[in-house]
PDB file of C-alpha atoms in Angstrom:
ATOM      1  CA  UNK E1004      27.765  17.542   1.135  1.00 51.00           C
ATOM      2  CA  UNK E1005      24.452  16.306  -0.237  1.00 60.00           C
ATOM      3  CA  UNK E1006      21.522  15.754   2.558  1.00 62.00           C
ATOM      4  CA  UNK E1007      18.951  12.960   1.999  1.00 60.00           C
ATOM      5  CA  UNK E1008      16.049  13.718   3.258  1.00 60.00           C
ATOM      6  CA  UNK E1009      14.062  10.994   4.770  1.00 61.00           C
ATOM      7  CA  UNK E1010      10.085  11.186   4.387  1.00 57.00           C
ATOM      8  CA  UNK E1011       8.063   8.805   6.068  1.00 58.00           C
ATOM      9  CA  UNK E1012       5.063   6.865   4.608  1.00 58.00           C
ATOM     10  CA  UNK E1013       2.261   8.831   6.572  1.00 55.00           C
ATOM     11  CA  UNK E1014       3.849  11.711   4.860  1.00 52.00           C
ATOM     12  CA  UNK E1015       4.257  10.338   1.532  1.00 52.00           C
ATOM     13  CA  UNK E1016       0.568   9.253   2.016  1.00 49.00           C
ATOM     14  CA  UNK E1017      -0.400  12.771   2.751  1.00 51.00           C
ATOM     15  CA  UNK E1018       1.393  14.221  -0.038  1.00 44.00           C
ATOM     16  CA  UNK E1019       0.368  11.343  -3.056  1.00 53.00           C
ATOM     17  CA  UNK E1020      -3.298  12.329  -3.548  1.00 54.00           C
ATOM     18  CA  UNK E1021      -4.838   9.674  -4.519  1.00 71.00           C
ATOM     19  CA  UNK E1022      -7.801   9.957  -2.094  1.00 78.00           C
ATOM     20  CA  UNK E1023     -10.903  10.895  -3.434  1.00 80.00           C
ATOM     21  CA  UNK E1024     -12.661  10.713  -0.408  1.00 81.00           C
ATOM     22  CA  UNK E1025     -14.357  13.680   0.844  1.00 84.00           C
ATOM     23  CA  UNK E1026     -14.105  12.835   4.347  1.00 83.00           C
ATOM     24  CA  UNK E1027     -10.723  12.004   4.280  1.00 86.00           C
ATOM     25  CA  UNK E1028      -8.619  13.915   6.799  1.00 85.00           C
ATOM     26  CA  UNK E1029      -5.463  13.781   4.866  1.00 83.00           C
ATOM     27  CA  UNK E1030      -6.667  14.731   1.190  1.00 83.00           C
ATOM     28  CA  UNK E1031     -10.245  15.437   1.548  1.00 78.00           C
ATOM     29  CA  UNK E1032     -12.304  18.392  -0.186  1.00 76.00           C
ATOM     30  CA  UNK E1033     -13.870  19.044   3.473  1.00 76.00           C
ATOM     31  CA  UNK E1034     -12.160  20.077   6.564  1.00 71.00           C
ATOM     32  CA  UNK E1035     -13.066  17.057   8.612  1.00 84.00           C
ATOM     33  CA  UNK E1036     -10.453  17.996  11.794  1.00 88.00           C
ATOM     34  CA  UNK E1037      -9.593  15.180  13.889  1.00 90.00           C
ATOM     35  CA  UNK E1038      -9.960  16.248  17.585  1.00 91.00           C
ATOM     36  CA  UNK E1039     -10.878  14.606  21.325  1.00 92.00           C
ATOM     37  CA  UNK E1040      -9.910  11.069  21.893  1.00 94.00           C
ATOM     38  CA  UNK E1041      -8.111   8.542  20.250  1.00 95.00           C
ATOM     39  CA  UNK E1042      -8.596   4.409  20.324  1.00 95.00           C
ATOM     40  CA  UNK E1043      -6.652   1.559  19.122  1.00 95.00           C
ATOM     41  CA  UNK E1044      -8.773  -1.845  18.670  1.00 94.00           C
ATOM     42  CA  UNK E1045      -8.818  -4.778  16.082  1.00 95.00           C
ATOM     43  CA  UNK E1046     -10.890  -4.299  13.108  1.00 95.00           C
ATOM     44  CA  UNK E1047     -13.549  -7.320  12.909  1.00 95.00           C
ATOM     45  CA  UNK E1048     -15.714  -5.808  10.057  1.00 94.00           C
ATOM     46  CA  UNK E1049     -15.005  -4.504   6.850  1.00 94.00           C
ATOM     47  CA  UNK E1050     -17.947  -2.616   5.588  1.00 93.00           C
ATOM     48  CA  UNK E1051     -17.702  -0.052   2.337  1.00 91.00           C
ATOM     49  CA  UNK E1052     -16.512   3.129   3.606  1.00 90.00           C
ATOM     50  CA  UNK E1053     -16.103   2.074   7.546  1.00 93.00           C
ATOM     51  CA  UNK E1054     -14.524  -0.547   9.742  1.00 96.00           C
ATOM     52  CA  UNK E1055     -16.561  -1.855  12.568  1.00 96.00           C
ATOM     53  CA  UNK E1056     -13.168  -2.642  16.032  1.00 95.00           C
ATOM     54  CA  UNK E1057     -13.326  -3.634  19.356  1.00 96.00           C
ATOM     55  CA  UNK E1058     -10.646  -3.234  22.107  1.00 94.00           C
ATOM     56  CA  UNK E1059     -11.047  -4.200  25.477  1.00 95.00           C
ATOM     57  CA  UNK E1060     -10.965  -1.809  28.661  1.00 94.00           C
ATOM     58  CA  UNK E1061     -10.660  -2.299  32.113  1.00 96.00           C
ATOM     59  CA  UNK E1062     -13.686  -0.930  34.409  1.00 96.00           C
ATOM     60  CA  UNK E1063     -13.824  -0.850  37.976  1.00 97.00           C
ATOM     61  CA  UNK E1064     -16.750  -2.149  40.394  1.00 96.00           C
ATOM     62  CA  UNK E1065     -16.841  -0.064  43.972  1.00 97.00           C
ATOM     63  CA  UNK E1066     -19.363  -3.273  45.199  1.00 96.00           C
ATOM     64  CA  UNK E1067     -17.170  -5.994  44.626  1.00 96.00           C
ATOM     65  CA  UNK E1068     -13.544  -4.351  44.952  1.00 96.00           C
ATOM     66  CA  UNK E1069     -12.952  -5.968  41.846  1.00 97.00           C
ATOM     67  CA  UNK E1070     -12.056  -5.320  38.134  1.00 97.00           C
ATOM     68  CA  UNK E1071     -13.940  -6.020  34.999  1.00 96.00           C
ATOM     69  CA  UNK E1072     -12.870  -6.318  31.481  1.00 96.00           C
ATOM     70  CA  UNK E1073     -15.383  -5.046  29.194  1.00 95.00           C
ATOM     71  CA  UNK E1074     -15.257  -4.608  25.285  1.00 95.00           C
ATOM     72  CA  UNK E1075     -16.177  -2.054  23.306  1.00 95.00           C
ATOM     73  CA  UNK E1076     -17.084  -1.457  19.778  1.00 96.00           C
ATOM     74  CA  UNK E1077     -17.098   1.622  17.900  1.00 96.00           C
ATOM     75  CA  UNK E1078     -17.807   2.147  13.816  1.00 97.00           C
ATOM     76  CA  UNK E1079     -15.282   4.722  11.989  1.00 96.00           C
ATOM     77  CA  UNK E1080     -15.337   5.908   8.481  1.00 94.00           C
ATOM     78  CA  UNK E1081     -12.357   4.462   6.189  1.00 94.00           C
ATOM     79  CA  UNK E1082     -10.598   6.962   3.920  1.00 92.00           C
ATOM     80  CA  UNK E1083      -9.830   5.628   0.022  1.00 89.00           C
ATOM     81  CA  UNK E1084      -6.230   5.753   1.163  1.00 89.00           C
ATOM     82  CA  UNK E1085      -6.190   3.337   3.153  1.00 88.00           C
ATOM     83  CA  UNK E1086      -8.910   0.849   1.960  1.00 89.00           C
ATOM     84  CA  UNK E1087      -6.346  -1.594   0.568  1.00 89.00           C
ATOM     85  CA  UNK E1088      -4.188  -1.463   3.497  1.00 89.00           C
ATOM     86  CA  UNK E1089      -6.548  -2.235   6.553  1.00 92.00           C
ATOM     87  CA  UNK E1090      -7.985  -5.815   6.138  1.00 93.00           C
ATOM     88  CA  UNK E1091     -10.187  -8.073   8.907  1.00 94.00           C
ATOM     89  CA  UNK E1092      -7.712  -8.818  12.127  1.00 93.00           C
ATOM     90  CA  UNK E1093      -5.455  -5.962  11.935  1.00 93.00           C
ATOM     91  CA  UNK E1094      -4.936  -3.617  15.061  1.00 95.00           C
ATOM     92  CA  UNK E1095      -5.487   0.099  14.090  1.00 95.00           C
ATOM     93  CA  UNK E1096      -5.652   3.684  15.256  1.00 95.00           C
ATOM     94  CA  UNK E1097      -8.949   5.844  15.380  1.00 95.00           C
ATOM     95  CA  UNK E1098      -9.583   9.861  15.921  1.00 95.00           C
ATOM     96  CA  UNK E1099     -12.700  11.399  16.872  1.00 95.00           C
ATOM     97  CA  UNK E1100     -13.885  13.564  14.611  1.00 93.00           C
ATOM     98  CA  UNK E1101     -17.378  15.830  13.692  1.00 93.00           C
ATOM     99  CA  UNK E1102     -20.896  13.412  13.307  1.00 94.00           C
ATOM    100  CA  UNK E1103     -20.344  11.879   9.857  1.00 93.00           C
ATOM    101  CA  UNK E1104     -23.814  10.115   9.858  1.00 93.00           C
ATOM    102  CA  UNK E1105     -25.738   8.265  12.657  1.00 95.00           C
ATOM    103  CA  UNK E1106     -23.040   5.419  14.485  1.00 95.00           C
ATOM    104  CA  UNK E1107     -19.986   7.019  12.718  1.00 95.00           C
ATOM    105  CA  UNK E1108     -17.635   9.847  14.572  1.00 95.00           C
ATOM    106  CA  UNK E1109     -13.887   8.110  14.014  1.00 96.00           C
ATOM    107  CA  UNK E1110     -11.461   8.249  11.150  1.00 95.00           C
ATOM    108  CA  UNK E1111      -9.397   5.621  10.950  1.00 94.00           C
ATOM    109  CA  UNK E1112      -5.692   7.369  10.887  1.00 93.00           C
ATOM    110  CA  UNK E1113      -3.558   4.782  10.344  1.00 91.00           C
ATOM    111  CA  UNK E1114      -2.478   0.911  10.543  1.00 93.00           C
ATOM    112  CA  UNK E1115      -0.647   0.171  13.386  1.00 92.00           C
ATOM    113  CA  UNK E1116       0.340  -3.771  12.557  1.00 89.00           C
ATOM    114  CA  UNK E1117      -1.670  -6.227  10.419  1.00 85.00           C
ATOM    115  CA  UNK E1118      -3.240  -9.486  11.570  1.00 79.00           C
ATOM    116  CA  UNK E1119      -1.016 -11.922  13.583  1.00 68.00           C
ATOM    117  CA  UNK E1120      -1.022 -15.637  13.345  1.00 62.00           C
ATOM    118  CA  UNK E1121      -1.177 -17.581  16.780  1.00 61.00           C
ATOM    119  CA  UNK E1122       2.512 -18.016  17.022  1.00 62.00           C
ATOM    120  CA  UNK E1123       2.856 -14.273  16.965  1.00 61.00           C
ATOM    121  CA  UNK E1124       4.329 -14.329  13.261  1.00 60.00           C
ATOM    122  CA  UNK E1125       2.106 -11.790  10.710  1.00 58.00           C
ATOM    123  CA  UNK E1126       0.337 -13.404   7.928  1.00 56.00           C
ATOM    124  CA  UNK E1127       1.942 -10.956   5.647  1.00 55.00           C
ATOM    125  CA  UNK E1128       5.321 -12.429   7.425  1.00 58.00           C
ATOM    126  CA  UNK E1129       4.147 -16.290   6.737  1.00 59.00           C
ATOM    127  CA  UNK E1130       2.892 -15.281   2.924  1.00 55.00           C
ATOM    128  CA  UNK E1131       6.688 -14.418   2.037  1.00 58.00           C
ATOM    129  CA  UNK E1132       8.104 -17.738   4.025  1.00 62.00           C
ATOM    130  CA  UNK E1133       5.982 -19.770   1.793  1.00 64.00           C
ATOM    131  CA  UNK E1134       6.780 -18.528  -1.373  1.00 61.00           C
TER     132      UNK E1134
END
């Protein structure tokens, strides 16, 4: 008998080569290791080379006995690979990685689901209904 094997995107991704970014951590000329902590958060600026998100997180005040939700906002640098995929609304993962320049020390790593319309369907979703 014949075995398929099954490869998943990420890998296919990693494999392809089609980054010519030096920072990338999948194809890149420099080591740029991804290590410490990892965020998810919505990307709400698309700038060349980096993605500006914000996620929320929950923070707790000893005064009041209470709980506050608080944002946060953090730059990270966006590999060639995955320029066209990651767009303005879409919910994505981030690494920590080395100092790239001043405000930038995440890689984005990968795109967890794109942008979703108010009644929870993705615009990719309502793009294909329409046509």
């Amino acid at each position: 008998m014949v075995e398929k094997i099954k490869t998943t995107k990420k890998e296919e991704s990693k494999t392809s080569g089609n980054c010519a970014d030096k920072f990338c951590p999948f194809h890149g000329r420099e080591a740029v290791k991804l290590r410490g902590r990892t965020f998810e958060g919505e990307v709400i600026n698309k700038l060349p080379g980096r993605v500006k998100i914000q996620f929320d997180r929950v923070s707790y005040i000893s005064k009041y006995e209470r709980f506050d939700r608080r944002r946060t906002k953090l730059h990270a640098r966006l590999p060639d690979c995955l320029k066209e995929e990651v767009h303005v609304g879409d919910w994505i993962q981030i690494s920590e990685c080395r100092p790239l320049s001043k405000i930038i020390h995440f890689i984005v790593t990968k795109k967890i689901r794109g942008k979703t319309a108010p009644n929870g369907v993705s615009s990719a979703e309502q793009k294909e209904k329409t046509q």
